[in-house]
Amino acid sequence: LRLTGRFAASFDSITLHWVTDNRNIDAINYDPALLKMAGLERKKLPDLKQAVDILGPILPEVAADLGLSEQVQVVMGTPDIHSAAIGSGAVRDYAAHLYVGTSSWIACHLPFKKTDLFHNMATLPSAIPGRYLLINEQEIAGGALNFLRDNVFFADDGLGTGPAPADVFQRFDRLATAAPPGSGGVIFAPWLQGERTPVDDSKVRGGFHNVSLSTTRGELIRAVYEGVALNSRWLLHYVERFIKRQLDELNLVGGGALGDVWCQIYADVLGRTIHQVADPIQVNARGAGLLGAVGLGYISVDEIDKQVEIAATYEPNPANQKLYDNLYAAFTDLYKQNRKLYAELSK
């Protein structure tokens, strides 16, 4: 690390290179057989540390560049999904967070090791010592709104629609709020770049379904919000089956949690209580800071959730339950009935 001049890796970051045996959370180390398969030499690899381990004082020249004291200690740190899990405040076993950025995931800390190859999810070492984190990823979430902005409404082409306004996403929110729940029966499949979970399918593609001559732009926009949430419900089903319990509430973080409209749509579509975390787009930075505070002894892991403010809580609207149950059934049928067609068209 440039900050200290030391070369190290955390148990949770090195896992992404698939050369460690992490079946025992308290005895993670490089696996000789995996190193041999990868053609790597152990002596060329960094020593492994916990994410909360202190590596040492910051280098004097780095301290000078950043305007910091040379007494500042550097804590090991963690990758992005792991830091989001900390910054979401959902740090106790089975406490879940839902991240909605360009992509999306549903994650929670767990006390056991488990893998679901059929739905592309597994527990890997978390940033919290002695704990695992359930890892999965929905390929496109907020990226679908970027697609609407850049490829549909404000494309740089012969129609001359011009650049998108600075408040384009706030305008999307207003139009989506004005449109009816269920978007007039329009369903949007957010598989614009294939999908990872709950199906690992690089050939599947997205699109609007059940569009009519009366469909409005507001309904198309709301259908995107709802389609992303329907995909998260699909994932939630397998997450809950994986952990063998229902997740009654989730902390929502990422750019998708900035507006009220998507928070309420998620509550309605998932049928779960949604806690909108304050400053949700800063979740990774917050998580890194809180993890550093744990490493330096300022707080304990059990105190992390008390440091994360909840801006608002959204409960499912019972009046919309049947509507979204029906849309969810249709959404999953769209994939099941068309996956062979997607594969053929995406050759």
Coordinates of C-alpha atoms in Angstrom, one line a residue:
L1 CA 0.0 0.0 0.0
R2 CA 1.3 3.4 -0.9
L3 CA 0.1 4.9 2.4
T4 CA 2.4 2.7 4.5
G5 CA 4.9 1.2 2.1
R6 CA 3.7 -2.3 3.1
F7 CA 2.3 -4.9 0.8
A8 CA -0.8 -6.7 2.3
A9 CA -4.2 -8.0 1.4
S10 CA -7.3 -8.5 3.5
F11 CA -9.0 -11.9 3.9
D12 CA -12.1 -10.4 2.1
S13 CA -10.2 -8.7 -0.7
I14 CA -8.0 -11.7 -1.6
T15 CA -11.0 -13.9 -1.9
L16 CA -11.8 -12.2 -5.2
H17 CA -8.7 -13.9 -6.6
W18 CA -10.0 -17.4 -5.7
V19 CA -6.7 -18.7 -4.3
T20 CA -7.6 -19.0 -0.6
D21 CA -9.4 -21.7 1.4
N22 CA -12.0 -19.7 3.4
R23 CA -14.2 -22.6 4.5
N24 CA -13.1 -21.9 8.1
I25 CA -13.6 -18.2 8.8
D26 CA -11.0 -18.3 11.6
A27 CA -8.3 -19.9 9.5
I28 CA -8.2 -18.3 6.1
N29 CA -5.0 -18.8 4.1
Y30 CA -3.6 -19.4 0.7
D31 CA -4.4 -22.9 -0.6
P32 CA -1.4 -24.6 -2.2
A33 CA -3.6 -26.5 -4.7
L34 CA -5.4 -23.4 -5.9
L35 CA -2.0 -21.5 -6.2
K36 CA -0.6 -24.3 -8.3
M37 CA -3.7 -24.3 -10.6
A38 CA -3.4 -20.5 -11.0
G39 CA 0.4 -20.7 -11.6
L40 CA 1.2 -18.4 -8.6
E41 CA 4.0 -18.5 -6.1
R42 CA 3.2 -17.9 -2.5
K43 CA 6.3 -15.9 -1.9
K44 CA 5.2 -13.3 -4.4
L45 CA 1.8 -12.7 -2.7
P46 CA 1.0 -10.3 0.1
D47 CA 0.5 -11.5 3.7
L48 CA -3.1 -11.7 4.7
K49 CA -4.7 -9.4 7.3
Q50 CA -8.1 -8.7 8.8
A51 CA -9.9 -5.7 7.3
V52 CA -9.6 -4.0 10.7
D53 CA -5.9 -4.7 11.2
I54 CA -3.7 -1.6 11.6
L55 CA -0.9 -1.7 9.0
G56 CA 1.2 1.1 10.6
P57 CA 1.7 4.8 10.5
I58 CA 1.2 6.7 7.2
L59 CA 4.4 7.5 5.2
P60 CA 5.7 11.0 6.0
E61 CA 5.6 12.1 2.3
V62 CA 2.0 10.9 2.0
A63 CA 1.1 12.7 5.2
A64 CA 2.6 15.9 3.8
D65 CA 0.6 15.5 0.5
L66 CA -2.7 15.0 2.4
G67 CA -2.0 17.5 5.2
L68 CA -2.2 14.8 7.9
S69 CA -0.2 14.1 11.0
E70 CA 2.6 11.5 10.6
Q71 CA 1.0 9.7 13.6
V72 CA -2.1 8.8 11.5
Q73 CA -2.5 5.0 11.5
V74 CA -3.6 3.2 8.3
V75 CA -6.2 0.4 8.7
M76 CA -6.3 -2.4 6.1
G77 CA -9.7 -1.7 4.6
T78 CA -12.1 -3.7 2.4
P79 CA -13.7 -3.9 -1.1
D80 CA -16.8 -2.0 -2.2
I81 CA -19.6 -4.5 -1.6
H82 CA -18.1 -5.2 1.9
S83 CA -17.8 -1.5 2.7
A84 CA -21.4 -0.9 1.5
A85 CA -22.5 -3.6 3.9
I86 CA -20.8 -1.8 6.8
G87 CA -22.0 1.7 5.7
S88 CA -25.6 0.5 5.4
G89 CA -25.7 -0.2 9.1
A90 CA -27.0 -3.7 8.5
V91 CA -24.1 -5.5 10.3
R92 CA -25.8 -8.0 12.6
D93 CA -26.4 -11.6 11.4
Y94 CA -29.3 -11.7 8.9
A95 CA -29.7 -7.9 8.9
A96 CA -29.9 -7.1 5.2
H97 CA -29.2 -4.2 2.9
L98 CA -30.3 -3.5 -0.7
Y99 CA -27.9 -1.6 -2.8
V100 CA -29.3 0.2 -5.9
G101 CA -26.6 1.9 -8.0
T102 CA -25.7 1.1 -11.6
S103 CA -26.1 -2.5 -10.5
S104 CA -27.7 -3.9 -7.5
W105 CA -27.5 -6.6 -4.8
I106 CA -29.1 -7.9 -1.6
A107 CA -26.6 -8.8 1.0
C108 CA -26.5 -9.7 4.7
H109 CA -23.8 -10.9 7.2
L110 CA -24.1 -14.6 8.1
P111 CA -22.4 -16.9 10.6
F112 CA -21.9 -19.8 8.0
K113 CA -20.3 -20.7 4.8
K114 CA -22.6 -21.7 1.9
T115 CA -22.7 -21.6 -1.9
D116 CA -25.7 -21.7 -4.3
L117 CA -24.2 -22.4 -7.8
F118 CA -27.6 -22.6 -9.5
H119 CA -28.4 -19.0 -8.5
N120 CA -24.9 -17.5 -8.5
M121 CA -24.6 -16.5 -4.9
A122 CA -22.3 -17.5 -2.0
T123 CA -21.0 -16.4 1.3
L124 CA -17.5 -15.0 1.3
P125 CA -15.4 -13.5 4.2
S126 CA -16.8 -10.2 5.3
A127 CA -15.0 -7.1 6.6
I128 CA -16.2 -8.0 10.1
P129 CA -13.8 -10.6 11.6
G130 CA -15.3 -14.0 12.0
R131 CA -18.3 -13.4 9.8
Y132 CA -19.3 -14.1 6.2
L133 CA -21.2 -11.9 3.8
L134 CA -23.7 -13.1 1.3
I135 CA -22.6 -12.0 -2.2
N136 CA -24.7 -11.7 -5.3
E137 CA -25.3 -9.1 -8.0
Q138 CA -28.1 -8.0 -10.2
E139 CA -26.4 -6.7 -13.4
I140 CA -28.4 -3.6 -14.1
A141 CA -30.5 -1.3 -11.7
G142 CA -29.9 2.4 -11.9
G143 CA -28.1 1.7 -15.2
A144 CA -31.5 1.3 -16.7
L145 CA -32.4 4.9 -16.0
N146 CA -29.1 5.9 -17.6
F147 CA -30.2 3.9 -20.6
L148 CA -33.5 5.9 -20.7
R149 CA -31.6 9.2 -20.4
D150 CA -28.9 8.5 -22.9
N151 CA -30.5 6.2 -25.5
V152 CA -34.1 7.1 -25.5
F153 CA -35.0 10.6 -24.3
F154 CA -31.7 12.6 -24.7
A155 CA -29.7 10.7 -27.3
D156 CA -27.0 12.5 -29.2
D157 CA -28.5 11.8 -32.7
G158 CA -30.4 13.4 -35.6
L159 CA -33.5 14.1 -33.5
G160 CA -31.6 16.9 -31.8
T161 CA -33.1 16.4 -28.3
G162 CA -30.0 18.1 -26.8
P163 CA -28.2 17.2 -23.6
A164 CA -30.2 15.9 -20.6
P165 CA -31.1 18.6 -18.0
A166 CA -29.2 18.5 -14.8
D167 CA -32.3 17.5 -12.9
V168 CA -33.3 14.7 -15.3
F169 CA -33.6 12.0 -12.6
Q170 CA -35.8 14.3 -10.5
R171 CA -38.0 14.7 -13.5
F172 CA -38.1 10.9 -14.0
D173 CA -39.2 10.7 -10.3
R174 CA -42.0 13.1 -10.8
L175 CA -43.3 11.4 -13.9
A176 CA -43.0 8.0 -12.3
T177 CA -44.9 9.2 -9.2
A178 CA -47.7 10.6 -11.4
A179 CA -48.1 7.3 -13.3
P180 CA -50.3 4.6 -11.8
P181 CA -48.9 1.7 -9.8
G182 CA -48.3 -1.1 -12.3
S183 CA -47.6 1.3 -15.2
G184 CA -50.8 0.5 -17.0
G185 CA -49.7 -3.1 -17.3
V186 CA -46.3 -2.3 -18.9
I187 CA -43.5 -4.5 -17.7
F188 CA -39.8 -3.6 -18.1
A189 CA -37.2 -6.4 -18.0
P190 CA -33.9 -4.8 -16.9
W191 CA -31.6 -7.4 -18.5
L192 CA -29.8 -4.9 -20.7
Q193 CA -26.4 -6.5 -20.2
G194 CA -27.4 -10.1 -19.4
E195 CA -28.0 -11.2 -15.8
R196 CA -25.9 -12.6 -13.0
T197 CA -28.4 -13.4 -10.2
P198 CA -30.7 -15.1 -9.7
V199 CA -29.9 -16.5 -13.2
D200 CA -26.4 -16.5 -14.7
D201 CA -27.4 -15.8 -18.3
S202 CA -25.2 -13.5 -20.5
K203 CA -27.6 -13.9 -23.4
V204 CA -30.9 -12.6 -21.9
R205 CA -31.9 -9.1 -22.9
G206 CA -34.2 -6.4 -21.6
G207 CA -37.2 -4.6 -23.0
F208 CA -40.6 -3.2 -22.5
H209 CA -43.5 -5.6 -22.7
N210 CA -47.3 -5.0 -23.1
V211 CA -46.9 -1.5 -24.5
S212 CA -50.0 -0.1 -26.1
L213 CA -50.9 3.1 -28.1
S214 CA -52.1 4.6 -24.9
T215 CA -48.9 4.0 -23.0
T216 CA -47.4 7.3 -21.7
R217 CA -43.8 8.3 -21.1
G218 CA -44.5 8.4 -17.4
E219 CA -45.7 4.8 -17.5
L220 CA -42.5 3.8 -19.4
I221 CA -40.4 5.5 -16.8
R222 CA -42.3 4.0 -13.9
A223 CA -42.1 0.6 -15.5
V224 CA -38.3 0.8 -15.4
Y225 CA -38.4 1.6 -11.7
E226 CA -40.8 -1.3 -11.1
G227 CA -38.9 -3.7 -13.4
V228 CA -35.7 -3.2 -11.5
A229 CA -37.6 -3.8 -8.3
L230 CA -39.3 -6.9 -9.7
N231 CA -35.9 -8.3 -10.5
S232 CA -34.8 -7.6 -6.9
R233 CA -37.9 -9.5 -5.7
W234 CA -36.8 -12.4 -7.9
L235 CA -33.4 -12.3 -6.2
L236 CA -35.0 -11.8 -2.8
H237 CA -36.8 -15.1 -3.2
Y238 CA -33.6 -17.0 -3.6
V239 CA -31.8 -15.0 -0.9
E240 CA -34.4 -15.9 1.6
R241 CA -34.3 -19.5 0.6
F242 CA -30.5 -19.4 0.9
I243 CA -30.6 -18.1 4.5
K244 CA -33.8 -20.1 5.4
R245 CA -35.7 -17.1 6.8
Q246 CA -37.7 -14.1 5.7
L247 CA -36.1 -10.7 5.6
D248 CA -38.9 -8.5 6.9
E249 CA -36.9 -5.2 6.4
L250 CA -34.0 -4.0 4.3
N251 CA -31.8 -0.9 4.5
L252 CA -31.8 0.8 1.1
V253 CA -28.6 2.4 -0.1
G254 CA -26.9 3.7 -3.3
G255 CA -28.1 6.4 -5.7
G256 CA -31.4 4.6 -6.1
A257 CA -32.3 5.5 -2.5
L258 CA -32.0 9.3 -3.1
G259 CA -35.6 9.7 -4.1
D260 CA -38.8 8.7 -2.3
V261 CA -40.5 7.2 -5.3
W262 CA -38.1 4.2 -5.7
C263 CA -38.1 3.6 -2.0
Q264 CA -41.9 3.2 -2.0
I265 CA -41.9 1.1 -5.1
Y266 CA -39.4 -1.2 -3.6
A267 CA -41.5 -1.5 -0.4
D268 CA -44.6 -2.3 -2.5
V269 CA -43.0 -4.7 -5.0
L270 CA -41.0 -6.6 -2.4
G271 CA -43.7 -6.5 0.3
R272 CA -41.1 -5.6 2.8
T273 CA -40.3 -2.6 5.1
I274 CA -37.7 -0.4 3.4
H275 CA -35.4 1.8 5.5
Q276 CA -34.0 4.7 3.4
V277 CA -30.4 5.3 4.8
A278 CA -29.5 8.9 5.1
D279 CA -26.8 10.1 2.5
P280 CA -27.2 6.7 0.8
I281 CA -24.8 7.5 -2.0
Q282 CA -21.9 7.9 0.5
V283 CA -22.5 4.3 1.8
N284 CA -19.0 3.1 0.8
A285 CA -17.1 6.0 2.2
R286 CA -19.2 5.7 5.4
G287 CA -18.4 2.0 5.6
A288 CA -14.7 2.5 5.2
G289 CA -14.7 5.2 7.9
L290 CA -16.7 3.1 10.3
L291 CA -14.4 0.1 9.7
G292 CA -11.4 2.3 10.4
A293 CA -13.0 3.4 13.7
V294 CA -13.5 -0.3 14.6
G295 CA -9.9 -1.0 13.8
L296 CA -8.6 1.9 15.9
G297 CA -10.8 0.9 18.8
Y298 CA -13.1 4.0 18.8
I299 CA -16.3 1.9 18.4
S300 CA -17.2 -1.8 18.4
V301 CA -18.8 -3.7 15.6
D302 CA -22.0 -3.9 17.6
E303 CA -22.1 -0.1 17.7
I304 CA -22.0 0.4 13.9
D305 CA -25.7 0.3 13.3
K306 CA -26.2 3.1 15.9
Q307 CA -23.9 5.3 13.8
V308 CA -26.0 5.0 10.6
E309 CA -29.0 7.4 10.4
I310 CA -32.3 6.2 8.8
A311 CA -33.8 9.1 6.8
A312 CA -37.3 7.6 6.3
T313 CA -39.1 4.2 6.5
Y314 CA -41.5 3.0 3.8
E315 CA -44.1 0.3 4.5
P316 CA -45.8 -1.7 1.7
N317 CA -49.2 -0.4 0.6
P318 CA -51.6 -3.3 1.0
A319 CA -53.8 -1.9 -1.8
N320 CA -51.0 -2.7 -4.3
Q321 CA -50.1 -6.2 -3.1
K322 CA -52.2 -8.2 -5.6
L323 CA -51.2 -5.9 -8.5
Y324 CA -47.5 -6.5 -7.8
D325 CA -48.0 -10.2 -7.1
N326 CA -49.5 -10.6 -10.6
L327 CA -46.8 -8.5 -12.2
Y328 CA -44.1 -10.5 -10.5
A329 CA -45.6 -13.8 -11.8
A330 CA -45.7 -12.3 -15.3
F331 CA -42.1 -11.0 -15.0
T332 CA -40.6 -14.3 -14.1
D333 CA -42.7 -16.0 -16.8
L334 CA -41.2 -13.6 -19.3
Y335 CA -37.8 -15.0 -18.7
K336 CA -38.8 -18.7 -18.5
Q337 CA -40.8 -18.5 -21.7
N338 CA -38.3 -16.5 -23.7
R339 CA -34.8 -17.5 -22.5
K340 CA -34.3 -19.8 -25.6
L341 CA -35.4 -17.0 -27.9
Y342 CA -33.0 -14.6 -26.1
A343 CA -30.1 -17.1 -26.6
E344 CA -30.9 -17.4 -30.3
L345 CA -31.1 -13.7 -30.9
S346 CA -28.0 -12.9 -28.9
K347 CA -25.6 -15.2 -30.7

